[in-house]
Amino acid sequence: MSAWSKAGLFVGGALFGTAGVKILGSKDAKKAYTHTTAAVLRAKESVMTTATTIRENADDILADAKAINEKRAAEACAEEIPDASDVFGGQTAEVAAE
């Protein structure tokens, strides 16, 4: 590659770079940046709303699951402990202790 072609590439690159900077700083480019930023902010709001809904649903599911487990534990406990009147032949515990 000759010195002239290298110099031509350098000058062309510098001009293209300068034009690129001017294009990126133009009113149309700023308008495009603004619209893009607005779209990103709308997307962020949508994601945050969805995340909040999922979190609320997860909290409800967790509360329902805990209630189910507590109910099962209470039913299991009730099955394990026989009725006192059955144990003492129909008498209460106080009468049987006498």
PDB file of C-alpha atoms in Angstrom:
ATOM      1  CA  MET A   1       0.000   0.000   0.000  1.00  0.00           C
ATOM      2  CA  SER A   2       1.408   3.338  -0.978  1.00  0.00           C
ATOM      3  CA  ALA A   3       1.792   6.335   1.291  1.00  0.00           C
ATOM      4  CA  TRP A   4      -0.881   8.171  -0.674  1.00  0.00           C
ATOM      5  CA  SER A   5      -3.456   5.421  -0.200  1.00  0.00           C
ATOM      6  CA  LYS A   6      -2.676   5.289   3.540  1.00  0.00           C
ATOM      7  CA  ALA A   7      -3.053   9.040   3.773  1.00  0.00           C
ATOM      8  CA  GLY A   8      -6.278   8.846   1.770  1.00  0.00           C
ATOM      9  CA  LEU A   9      -7.664   6.193   4.136  1.00  0.00           C
ATOM     10  CA  PHE A  10      -6.682   8.328   7.126  1.00  0.00           C
ATOM     11  CA  VAL A  11      -8.342  11.435   5.744  1.00  0.00           C
ATOM     12  CA  GLY A  12     -11.424   9.445   4.730  1.00  0.00           C
ATOM     13  CA  GLY A  13     -11.661   7.917   8.195  1.00  0.00           C
ATOM     14  CA  ALA A  14     -11.262  11.300   9.858  1.00  0.00           C
ATOM     15  CA  LEU A  15     -13.969  12.820   7.677  1.00  0.00           C
ATOM     16  CA  PHE A  16     -16.266   9.855   8.256  1.00  0.00           C
ATOM     17  CA  GLY A  17     -15.615  10.061  11.997  1.00  0.00           C
ATOM     18  CA  THR A  18     -16.283  13.793  12.064  1.00  0.00           C
ATOM     19  CA  ALA A  19     -19.467  13.348  10.062  1.00  0.00           C
ATOM     20  CA  GLY A  20     -20.481  10.486  12.356  1.00  0.00           C
ATOM     21  CA  VAL A  21     -20.054  12.667  15.437  1.00  0.00           C
ATOM     22  CA  LYS A  22     -22.127  15.413  13.828  1.00  0.00           C
ATOM     23  CA  ILE A  23     -24.826  12.916  12.847  1.00  0.00           C
ATOM     24  CA  LEU A  24     -24.915  11.446  16.361  1.00  0.00           C
ATOM     25  CA  GLY A  25     -25.249  14.939  17.827  1.00  0.00           C
ATOM     26  CA  SER A  26     -27.967  16.094  15.450  1.00  0.00           C
ATOM     27  CA  LYS A  27     -31.545  16.941  16.413  1.00  0.00           C
ATOM     28  CA  ASP A  28     -32.843  13.855  14.604  1.00  0.00           C
ATOM     29  CA  ALA A  29     -30.425  11.626  16.495  1.00  0.00           C
ATOM     30  CA  LYS A  30     -31.416  13.227  19.811  1.00  0.00           C
ATOM     31  CA  LYS A  31     -35.054  12.650  18.928  1.00  0.00           C
ATOM     32  CA  ALA A  32     -34.289   8.975  18.211  1.00  0.00           C
ATOM     33  CA  TYR A  33     -32.402   8.677  21.526  1.00  0.00           C
ATOM     34  CA  THR A  34     -35.327  10.245  23.364  1.00  0.00           C
ATOM     35  CA  HIS A  35     -37.836   7.854  21.809  1.00  0.00           C
ATOM     36  CA  THR A  36     -35.584   4.886  22.528  1.00  0.00           C
ATOM     37  CA  THR A  37     -35.121   5.962  26.144  1.00  0.00           C
ATOM     38  CA  ALA A  38     -38.884   6.441  26.536  1.00  0.00           C
ATOM     39  CA  ALA A  39     -39.468   2.926  25.191  1.00  0.00           C
ATOM     40  CA  VAL A  40     -36.918   1.502  27.630  1.00  0.00           C
ATOM     41  CA  LEU A  41     -38.611   3.311  30.530  1.00  0.00           C
ATOM     42  CA  ARG A  42     -42.013   1.931  29.461  1.00  0.00           C
ATOM     43  CA  ALA A  43     -40.545  -1.563  29.261  1.00  0.00           C
ATOM     44  CA  LYS A  44     -38.994  -1.141  32.704  1.00  0.00           C
ATOM     45  CA  GLU A  45     -42.348  -0.070  34.159  1.00  0.00           C
ATOM     46  CA  SER A  46     -44.033  -3.068  32.561  1.00  0.00           C
ATOM     47  CA  VAL A  47     -41.417  -5.436  33.956  1.00  0.00           C
ATOM     48  CA  MET A  48     -41.707  -3.908  37.436  1.00  0.00           C
ATOM     49  CA  THR A  49     -45.512  -4.217  37.349  1.00  0.00           C
ATOM     50  CA  THR A  50     -45.245  -7.853  36.301  1.00  0.00           C
ATOM     51  CA  ALA A  51     -42.647  -8.546  38.997  1.00  0.00           C
ATOM     52  CA  THR A  52     -44.904  -6.991  41.645  1.00  0.00           C
ATOM     53  CA  THR A  53     -47.850  -9.111  40.496  1.00  0.00           C
ATOM     54  CA  ILE A  54     -45.728 -12.263  40.579  1.00  0.00           C
ATOM     55  CA  ARG A  55     -44.437 -11.392  44.066  1.00  0.00           C
ATOM     56  CA  GLU A  56     -47.984 -10.814  45.354  1.00  0.00           C
ATOM     57  CA  ASN A  57     -49.162 -14.099  43.841  1.00  0.00           C
ATOM     58  CA  ALA A  58     -46.200 -15.929  45.356  1.00  0.00           C
ATOM     59  CA  ASP A  59     -47.030 -14.466  48.777  1.00  0.00           C
ATOM     60  CA  ASP A  60     -50.653 -15.636  48.425  1.00  0.00           C
ATOM     61  CA  ILE A  61     -49.535 -19.100  47.349  1.00  0.00           C
ATOM     62  CA  LEU A  62     -47.125 -19.329  50.271  1.00  0.00           C
ATOM     63  CA  ALA A  63     -49.816 -18.274  52.759  1.00  0.00           C
ATOM     64  CA  ASP A  64     -52.276 -20.826  51.309  1.00  0.00           C
ATOM     65  CA  ALA A  65     -49.641 -23.573  51.421  1.00  0.00           C
ATOM     66  CA  LYS A  66     -48.856 -22.797  55.069  1.00  0.00           C
ATOM     67  CA  ALA A  67     -52.578 -22.902  55.910  1.00  0.00           C
ATOM     68  CA  ILE A  68     -52.928 -26.289  54.202  1.00  0.00           C
ATOM     69  CA  ASN A  69     -49.943 -27.671  56.109  1.00  0.00           C
ATOM     70  CA  GLU A  70     -51.259 -26.330  59.436  1.00  0.00           C
ATOM     71  CA  LYS A  71     -54.673 -27.905  58.762  1.00  0.00           C
ATOM     72  CA  ARG A  72     -53.056 -31.257  57.908  1.00  0.00           C
ATOM     73  CA  ALA A  73     -50.894 -31.109  61.015  1.00  0.00           C
ATOM     74  CA  ALA A  74     -53.955 -30.358  63.179  1.00  0.00           C
ATOM     75  CA  GLU A  75     -55.879 -33.248  61.590  1.00  0.00           C
ATOM     76  CA  ALA A  76     -52.930 -35.602  62.109  1.00  0.00           C
ATOM     77  CA  CYS A  77     -52.631 -34.491  65.732  1.00  0.00           C
ATOM     78  CA  ALA A  78     -56.363 -35.038  66.279  1.00  0.00           C
ATOM     79  CA  GLU A  79     -56.082 -38.591  64.923  1.00  0.00           C
ATOM     80  CA  GLU A  80     -53.123 -39.389  67.187  1.00  0.00           C
ATOM     81  CA  ILE A  81     -54.802 -38.285  70.443  1.00  0.00           C
ATOM     82  CA  PRO A  82     -57.877 -40.400  71.220  1.00  0.00           C
ATOM     83  CA  ASP A  83     -60.891 -38.849  72.842  1.00  0.00           C
ATOM     84  CA  ALA A  84     -60.414 -38.859  76.644  1.00  0.00           C
ATOM     85  CA  SER A  85     -63.911 -40.193  77.266  1.00  0.00           C
ATOM     86  CA  ASP A  86     -63.036 -43.280  75.195  1.00  0.00           C
ATOM     87  CA  VAL A  87     -59.914 -43.904  77.250  1.00  0.00           C
ATOM     88  CA  PHE A  88     -61.662 -43.572  80.590  1.00  0.00           C
ATOM     89  CA  GLY A  89     -64.827 -45.450  79.693  1.00  0.00           C
ATOM     90  CA  GLY A  90     -66.994 -42.401  79.205  1.00  0.00           C
ATOM     91  CA  GLN A  91     -65.712 -40.628  82.323  1.00  0.00           C
ATOM     92  CA  THR A  92     -63.823 -37.361  82.237  1.00  0.00           C
ATOM     93  CA  ALA A  93     -60.178 -37.267  83.193  1.00  0.00           C
ATOM     94  CA  GLU A  94     -60.975 -35.588  86.528  1.00  0.00           C
ATOM     95  CA  VAL A  95     -63.414 -38.339  87.576  1.00  0.00           C
ATOM     96  CA  ALA A  96     -61.027 -41.097  86.512  1.00  0.00           C
ATOM     97  CA  ALA A  97     -58.202 -39.538  88.549  1.00  0.00           C
ATOM     98  CA  GLU A  98     -60.252 -39.770  91.771  1.00  0.00           C
TER      99      GLU A  98
END
